[in-house]
Amino acid sequence: ELSPQEYFSSLQAGRASLAYFSHNVSPGAQPFLEQIEHSAEALQDYGVSVVKVNCPKEDVSRYCGKENALRKAYLFRGNMLIREFPTDALFDVNSIVANVLFALLFNEVKYVETLADLQNIENTLKGRSNMVFAYVPATGTAEHRAVMEAAFVYGTVHQFVLTTEAMLLKDTGNGESDASSARLLFCHCQRATDLAQPCRRTAMGQTLTMLNIHRHLKLMGAPLVTEVAEDPEKVSTVHLQLGLPLVFILSQKETYEADRRTAEFVAWQLLGKAGVALLSRDLVDLNILLRSNVALKTPDEGVPIKYLVLEDTDEVIKLVEDKNKVKRIQEDEEENEEDEDEKENNSQDIQDDQVVEAVSRDKKRELPLEQILVLTEETFHSALSETARTVVLFYASWEAVSLAMLRSYTKVADHLKGMQGVLLSRVNCWDWPSVCTAENVTQFPTIKIYKKGERAVMYDGMWGTEELTSFIMLSRVSCPLKLATVDEAERYLRGEFPSELSSYHHTSLLGVFSTATNEARKAFEEAGNILTGHVTTGMYFEDDALALSRKYAVSPPALLLSRSGGQSVEGIALSKQSAQEMVQMIRYELLDVFPEITVQNLPRYLQLRKPFLILFGDGDISQMESKEMLKLAKGGPQQEFVACWLNLKKTPVGRGVLKAYFATVPSLPVLVWVNLHAGGQVFKFPSEQSITETNVLSWLGKLKAGLEIPSSTLSEEDWKPPLPAYDFLQMMETAVPELALHTSHHRRDTSERRPSESPGGDTGVREEPSQETKAEKVGSPGRDLRGTAPRLAAREKQGKRHSEL
């Protein structure tokens, strides 16, 4: 309490003070004096002193002399009057502190009444700093005080904007809020570099108290995504310190860019509710990470981190918003594992699909995929341009045949380890459907080999390791390979040229042409392109081609067929002129004269659509039988049937074939005639006769004459798949529209509802996006967790989709 003279002489430049001038205090002013006295300590924290000035009766100065002046309080900075307040506006401590700070920060805290004013402030801040926009129903309230106290502390960091206009709150997209409740929005204007793009806003969910605002601003100032390269148990962020959970998106180097965008998208959705970190599998050695794509760490001490497998980012957001969801997901996963273990233990013998059974049996075995590069939408084309030859496996991570194929593919990668100029890679079409659609991949799995500047070659052989390795090796060589000298041609026939295939056993085909046979040469070149990877073809058309053709007793155009490294060279006249006819002829000539039938090569011989004369043996056949059967195969009637043999020890499925023919397995060896393409009749060569060319030809004569009775007749049932093939990519786009997100970097409006899962396929109603949401769509990633985890062990609910379709 000071006299007027003492008060005005004590004023310091730049220091604020709140003064109340009074004569003898009337009983009506006593409540006000009590409140202003209580506010003194709070205002002192902000450098504002509170003074009661006792006016002498004789003082008739400006502040002491007038009656109505005694019903006011005055705010000075130094000796300059800043603001005068009616005492009825300073009704409690909150109103005193709020109004005093509002007056002191009048130039720092902008007050707006219209949306245009707010947008003008936003535009000036874009690219420079952020804005804190607060709505309070009235000034002088506790919420108003909290905002002004925050502005006093953070005003140099963020631009504070205040309004009491409820309509303006509605115009900012928060009209659903109760107008009687104060609201605070953090506007991320620093990130908005485009004037046409509104500032992204994050609403504070708690009531407006100084502590909550401070907490919210600390969260807004934290990094959007934290990158982690250590044990997540040791990680501590501002979110955990402030009592919020931390979500880890598990990443790997091959999909880093996509994972980073996914993490940023999740972080924006959870801003203020949880922190988001990107955890690299490559830098953290934790086995549990291999089967998870999301982890959740809560601020509760002693609670272990939860590792989960989630489908999309919606599930991550629900995970944070619904605390009970973590428990439910873990219970579901445990139930699924128990169900799968029960099936594995008790139901293996009744699996209707042998591939599914094999994948299910080995589901817990991790595949060594380190040598196979993961390609994404961003890295696909750059990877193709960086390597001379890129092998790409297009697959679906939930589909059994794809997973079985991955096992073969890892073995191929092991065989070709360290080979220069060949890159083995894979694209998960479930994660990147746009890549697979662009490459015209409509079935899984599909393998293509890309060579710089040339069209891709698609692999259409068996999915075995040996067959696929052979295809990749042979596709490294130009087909046809143009040979410049007779010496090169001779070395090629001996299997010594090209050098990369010198240690690789294969059949060599050499086309010999003269200058007068250009048309046949062009057809042969085209046939070679078609056969790339399946066989090596060479071409010789130099001036001395006649010398080479005379050596092997052929005249150009001709084909020299070299088996077993040049030990035998067979000359064939090229009478066929079209490329397709040459392809068919070459494929036929590549077939063995007396082949051993295996699971892998059976389709090639079935394509001939001829009767089979099969010798079944329990091991290798005797030299005598082999010699006699070879005579039959090379004899006159060889064009009429396929003479072959089957080793039951090497190909055990042959026992099942014999049971289908005779109900029981007969004594071996046994010679069988079967025509699968006409009638399905099965004839058994008399066991009492020895297998000689003469005896067999005599028996075949009786068959043609209808004198032999068939041992059995096979069913006319057509060997077709039970259901037509699915174009999964097309179904994914039509049935699950949100997966079309992958085709661009834009995400769908967050207000869009998921399509209905009813059989009719009715889609949900789409709401019109707000201006803010439209802006948020730009540059945002998809809502799924596409590349975050190597989801090789397909989840049960994904596997069921096939039967539902």
Short mmCIF file of C-alpha atoms in Angstrom, two decimals, residues 306-585:
data_model
loop_
_atom_site.label_atom_id
_atom_site.label_comp_id
_atom_site.label_asym_id
_atom_site.label_seq_id
_atom_site.Cartn_x
_atom_site.Cartn_y
_atom_site.Cartn_z
CA LYS A 306 3.39 -55.62 -26.94
CA TYR A 307 4.43 -56.94 -30.39
CA LEU A 308 1.52 -57.31 -32.81
CA VAL A 309 0.65 -58.08 -36.44
CA LEU A 310 -1.88 -55.53 -37.73
CA GLU A 311 -3.54 -55.22 -41.13
CA ASP A 312 -3.64 -51.47 -41.68
CA THR A 313 -3.15 -48.11 -40.02
CA ASP A 314 -6.79 -47.93 -38.94
CA GLU A 315 -6.04 -50.81 -36.58
CA VAL A 316 -3.03 -48.93 -35.19
CA ILE A 317 -5.18 -45.88 -34.46
CA LYS A 318 -7.88 -48.01 -32.81
CA LEU A 319 -5.12 -49.68 -30.81
CA VAL A 320 -4.23 -46.37 -29.16
CA GLU A 321 -7.77 -45.05 -28.80
CA ASP A 322 -9.16 -48.31 -27.41
CA LYS A 323 -6.97 -49.55 -24.57
CA ASN A 324 -8.76 -52.90 -24.47
CA LYS A 325 -7.89 -53.60 -28.13
CA VAL A 326 -4.30 -54.70 -27.38
CA LYS A 327 -5.54 -57.39 -25.07
CA ARG A 328 -8.16 -58.56 -27.59
CA ILE A 329 -5.65 -58.72 -30.48
CA GLN A 330 -3.22 -60.76 -28.41
CA GLU A 331 -5.99 -63.13 -27.32
CA ASP A 332 -7.07 -63.54 -30.98
CA GLU A 333 -3.48 -64.27 -32.06
CA GLU A 334 -3.05 -66.82 -29.28
CA GLU A 335 -6.34 -68.50 -30.28
CA ASN A 336 -5.24 -68.52 -33.94
CA GLU A 337 -1.91 -70.08 -33.00
CA GLU A 338 -3.66 -72.71 -30.90
CA ASP A 339 -6.09 -73.46 -33.73
CA GLU A 340 -3.24 -73.71 -36.23
CA ASP A 341 -1.23 -75.97 -33.91
CA GLU A 342 -4.28 -78.20 -33.45
CA LYS A 343 -4.77 -78.40 -37.20
CA GLU A 344 -1.07 -79.06 -37.68
CA ASN A 345 -1.09 -81.88 -35.14
CA ASN A 346 -4.44 -83.52 -35.92
CA SER A 347 -5.64 -82.55 -39.39
CA GLN A 348 -2.61 -82.84 -41.68
CA ASP A 349 -3.98 -86.01 -43.23
CA ILE A 350 -7.24 -84.36 -44.33
CA GLN A 351 -5.83 -81.20 -45.93
CA ASP A 352 -7.52 -80.75 -49.30
CA ASP A 353 -4.55 -78.92 -50.76
CA GLN A 354 -1.05 -80.40 -50.54
CA VAL A 355 0.62 -77.04 -51.09
CA VAL A 356 -1.35 -75.43 -48.26
CA GLU A 357 -0.48 -78.41 -46.09
CA ALA A 358 3.24 -78.06 -46.81
CA VAL A 359 3.21 -74.32 -46.13
CA SER A 360 1.18 -74.83 -42.94
CA ARG A 361 3.58 -77.50 -41.76
CA ASP A 362 6.61 -75.26 -42.23
CA LYS A 363 4.99 -71.95 -41.27
CA LYS A 364 7.24 -71.40 -38.26
CA ARG A 365 10.44 -71.82 -40.25
CA GLU A 366 11.89 -68.47 -41.26
CA LEU A 367 13.10 -68.21 -44.84
CA PRO A 368 16.64 -66.89 -45.51
CA LEU A 369 15.57 -63.99 -47.74
CA GLU A 370 18.61 -61.76 -47.21
CA GLN A 371 19.95 -62.32 -50.74
CA ILE A 372 16.62 -61.44 -52.40
CA LEU A 373 16.04 -57.70 -52.81
CA VAL A 374 12.57 -56.43 -51.87
CA LEU A 375 11.23 -54.08 -54.55
CA THR A 376 8.56 -51.45 -53.95
CA GLU A 377 6.61 -48.98 -56.04
CA GLU A 378 9.49 -46.50 -55.65
CA THR A 379 12.45 -48.85 -56.19
CA PHE A 380 11.11 -51.15 -58.94
CA HIS A 381 12.18 -49.21 -62.05
CA SER A 382 15.45 -47.94 -60.59
CA ALA A 383 16.48 -51.51 -59.67
CA LEU A 384 15.80 -52.69 -63.24
CA SER A 385 17.98 -49.95 -64.67
CA GLU A 386 20.91 -50.56 -62.32
CA THR A 387 21.53 -54.25 -63.05
CA ALA A 388 22.23 -55.96 -66.37
CA ARG A 389 19.67 -58.70 -65.65
CA THR A 390 17.01 -58.59 -62.92
CA VAL A 391 14.94 -61.63 -61.94
CA VAL A 392 11.65 -60.57 -60.33
CA LEU A 393 9.29 -62.86 -58.45
CA PHE A 394 5.77 -61.42 -58.28
CA TYR A 395 3.87 -63.11 -55.44
CA ALA A 396 1.20 -62.63 -52.79
CA SER A 397 2.35 -62.97 -49.19
CA TRP A 398 -0.83 -64.75 -48.07
CA GLU A 399 -1.08 -67.26 -50.92
CA ALA A 400 0.20 -70.82 -50.39
CA VAL A 401 1.75 -71.48 -53.83
CA SER A 402 3.63 -68.15 -53.59
CA LEU A 403 5.04 -69.10 -50.20
CA ALA A 404 6.05 -72.55 -51.46
CA MET A 405 7.71 -70.88 -54.44
CA LEU A 406 9.67 -68.58 -52.13
CA ARG A 407 11.37 -71.65 -50.66
CA SER A 408 12.65 -72.70 -54.10
CA TYR A 409 13.60 -69.10 -54.84
CA THR A 410 15.79 -68.84 -51.74
CA LYS A 411 17.67 -71.98 -52.84
CA VAL A 412 18.15 -70.47 -56.31
CA ALA A 413 19.55 -67.33 -54.66
CA ASP A 414 21.96 -69.51 -52.70
CA HIS A 415 23.11 -71.28 -55.91
CA LEU A 416 23.66 -67.99 -57.75
CA LYS A 417 25.25 -66.17 -54.79
CA GLY A 418 28.02 -63.85 -55.93
CA MET A 419 27.17 -64.10 -59.64
CA GLN A 420 27.83 -60.81 -61.39
CA GLY A 421 25.14 -59.13 -63.48
CA VAL A 422 22.17 -61.06 -62.02
CA LEU A 423 19.92 -59.58 -59.32
CA LEU A 424 17.24 -61.70 -57.64
CA SER A 425 14.33 -59.65 -56.32
CA ARG A 426 10.69 -59.93 -55.29
CA VAL A 427 7.53 -57.82 -55.36
CA ASN A 428 4.69 -58.54 -52.94
CA CYS A 429 1.60 -57.84 -55.07
CA TRP A 430 -0.52 -57.67 -51.93
CA ASP A 431 1.50 -54.62 -50.88
CA TRP A 432 2.18 -53.14 -54.34
CA PRO A 433 -0.73 -54.05 -56.68
CA SER A 434 -0.04 -51.06 -58.95
CA VAL A 435 3.42 -52.45 -59.84
CA CYS A 436 1.99 -55.88 -60.65
CA THR A 437 -0.87 -54.42 -62.68
CA ALA A 438 1.57 -52.31 -64.71
CA GLU A 439 3.65 -55.44 -65.41
CA ASN A 440 0.53 -57.38 -66.48
CA VAL A 441 0.84 -59.89 -63.65
CA THR A 442 -2.57 -61.44 -63.05
CA GLN A 443 -1.64 -64.70 -61.35
CA PHE A 444 0.69 -65.70 -58.53
CA PRO A 445 3.45 -66.57 -58.52
CA THR A 446 4.96 -65.13 -61.73
CA ILE A 447 8.65 -64.82 -62.56
CA LYS A 448 10.01 -62.42 -65.16
CA ILE A 449 13.58 -61.69 -66.20
CA TYR A 450 14.30 -58.10 -67.21
CA LYS A 451 17.28 -57.20 -69.35
CA LYS A 452 18.26 -53.61 -70.11
CA GLY A 453 16.78 -52.43 -73.39
CA GLU A 454 14.94 -55.70 -74.09
CA ARG A 455 11.46 -56.99 -73.39
CA ALA A 456 10.92 -59.06 -70.25
CA VAL A 457 11.05 -62.85 -70.53
CA MET A 458 8.44 -64.73 -68.49
CA TYR A 459 9.27 -68.08 -66.90
CA ASP A 460 6.64 -70.75 -67.62
CA GLY A 461 8.46 -73.85 -66.35
CA MET A 462 8.28 -75.92 -63.18
CA TRP A 463 8.76 -74.19 -59.82
CA GLY A 464 11.66 -76.44 -58.78
CA THR A 465 15.07 -75.05 -57.84
CA GLU A 466 16.96 -76.91 -60.57
CA GLU A 467 14.57 -75.84 -63.36
CA LEU A 468 14.51 -72.22 -62.29
CA THR A 469 18.30 -72.03 -61.88
CA SER A 470 18.70 -73.50 -65.35
CA PHE A 471 16.31 -70.94 -66.82
CA ILE A 472 18.17 -68.01 -65.22
CA MET A 473 21.56 -69.35 -66.32
CA LEU A 474 20.48 -69.97 -69.91
CA SER A 475 18.72 -66.60 -70.17
CA ARG A 476 22.07 -64.89 -69.50
CA VAL A 477 23.21 -65.90 -72.96
CA SER A 478 21.90 -64.24 -76.11
CA CYS A 479 19.44 -66.47 -77.90
CA PRO A 480 20.38 -67.09 -80.61
CA LEU A 481 24.09 -66.56 -79.98
CA LYS A 482 25.83 -65.29 -83.12
CA LEU A 483 29.07 -67.19 -83.73
CA ALA A 484 31.83 -65.54 -85.74
CA THR A 485 34.23 -68.41 -86.58
CA VAL A 486 34.13 -72.14 -87.26
CA ASP A 487 36.25 -72.63 -84.12
CA GLU A 488 33.62 -70.84 -82.02
CA ALA A 489 30.89 -72.98 -83.61
CA GLU A 490 32.81 -76.20 -82.83
CA ARG A 491 33.44 -75.09 -79.23
CA TYR A 492 29.77 -74.19 -78.92
CA LEU A 493 28.77 -77.71 -80.01
CA ARG A 494 31.20 -79.17 -77.45
CA GLY A 495 29.58 -77.04 -74.70
CA GLU A 496 32.71 -74.90 -74.14
CA PHE A 497 31.27 -71.64 -75.50
CA PRO A 498 30.08 -69.35 -74.03
CA SER A 499 32.41 -69.74 -71.07
CA GLU A 500 29.74 -69.01 -68.39
CA LEU A 501 27.92 -72.19 -69.44
CA SER A 502 30.99 -74.39 -69.98
CA SER A 503 30.48 -76.21 -66.66
CA TYR A 504 26.73 -76.40 -67.14
CA HIS A 505 25.28 -79.48 -68.85
CA HIS A 506 22.74 -78.57 -71.49
CA THR A 507 21.72 -79.34 -75.03
CA SER A 508 23.11 -76.97 -77.69
CA LEU A 509 21.31 -76.10 -80.91
CA LEU A 510 23.25 -74.58 -83.79
CA GLY A 511 21.54 -73.13 -86.84
CA VAL A 512 23.70 -73.13 -89.98
CA PHE A 513 22.68 -70.74 -92.77
CA SER A 514 24.04 -69.57 -96.09
CA THR A 515 23.58 -66.08 -97.54
CA ALA A 516 20.70 -67.41 -99.65
CA THR A 517 18.65 -68.52 -96.64
CA ASN A 518 17.91 -65.14 -94.99
CA GLU A 519 14.22 -65.87 -94.50
CA ALA A 520 14.91 -69.08 -92.59
CA ARG A 521 17.60 -67.27 -90.56
CA LYS A 522 15.16 -64.54 -89.48
CA ALA A 523 12.59 -67.17 -88.45
CA PHE A 524 15.30 -68.99 -86.46
CA GLU A 525 16.25 -65.73 -84.69
CA GLU A 526 12.63 -65.16 -83.71
CA ALA A 527 12.31 -68.76 -82.51
CA GLY A 528 15.47 -68.27 -80.41
CA ASN A 529 13.93 -65.21 -78.73
CA ILE A 530 10.83 -67.24 -77.84
CA LEU A 531 12.96 -70.06 -76.41
CA THR A 532 15.21 -67.78 -74.32
CA GLY A 533 15.97 -69.44 -70.99
CA HIS A 534 14.72 -72.87 -72.07
CA VAL A 535 17.57 -73.78 -74.41
CA THR A 536 20.72 -72.27 -75.89
CA THR A 537 20.66 -71.64 -79.61
CA GLY A 538 23.61 -70.57 -81.72
CA MET A 539 23.68 -69.26 -85.27
CA TYR A 540 26.43 -69.44 -87.86
CA PHE A 541 26.03 -67.76 -91.25
CA GLU A 542 29.53 -66.75 -92.28
CA ASP A 543 31.07 -67.37 -95.71
CA ASP A 544 32.53 -70.74 -94.65
CA ALA A 545 29.19 -72.07 -93.38
CA LEU A 546 29.25 -74.68 -96.16
CA ALA A 547 32.44 -76.20 -94.71
CA LEU A 548 30.73 -76.69 -91.37
CA SER A 549 27.58 -78.14 -92.95
CA ARG A 550 29.63 -80.59 -95.08
CA LYS A 551 31.40 -81.85 -91.95
CA TYR A 552 28.06 -82.86 -90.42
CA ALA A 553 26.47 -83.94 -93.72
CA VAL A 554 23.74 -81.30 -93.84
CA SER A 555 22.95 -78.48 -96.26
CA PRO A 556 21.88 -74.98 -95.14
CA PRO A 557 19.46 -74.12 -93.70
CA ALA A 558 20.09 -76.85 -91.12
CA LEU A 559 20.05 -77.47 -87.39
CA LEU A 560 22.88 -79.23 -85.53
CA LEU A 561 21.73 -80.76 -82.24
CA SER A 562 24.49 -81.48 -79.73
CA ARG A 563 23.73 -83.58 -76.65
CA SER A 564 26.07 -84.37 -73.72
CA GLY A 565 28.83 -81.89 -74.55
CA GLY A 566 29.27 -82.72 -78.23
CA GLN A 567 29.64 -86.49 -77.86
CA SER A 568 26.95 -86.87 -80.51
CA VAL A 569 25.91 -84.23 -83.05
CA GLU A 570 22.73 -84.80 -85.01
CA GLY A 571 22.00 -82.92 -88.24
CA ILE A 572 18.39 -81.91 -89.05
CA ALA A 573 17.16 -80.12 -92.17
CA LEU A 574 15.24 -76.89 -91.45
CA SER A 575 12.28 -77.35 -93.71
CA LYS A 576 9.97 -75.31 -91.49
CA GLN A 577 9.92 -71.64 -92.43
CA SER A 578 7.78 -69.91 -89.75
CA ALA A 579 9.13 -69.11 -86.27
CA GLN A 580 6.30 -70.92 -84.47
CA GLU A 581 6.84 -74.08 -86.54
CA MET A 582 10.56 -73.94 -85.71
CA VAL A 583 9.77 -73.53 -82.00
CA GLN A 584 7.54 -76.63 -82.06
CA MET A 585 10.15 -78.60 -84.01
#
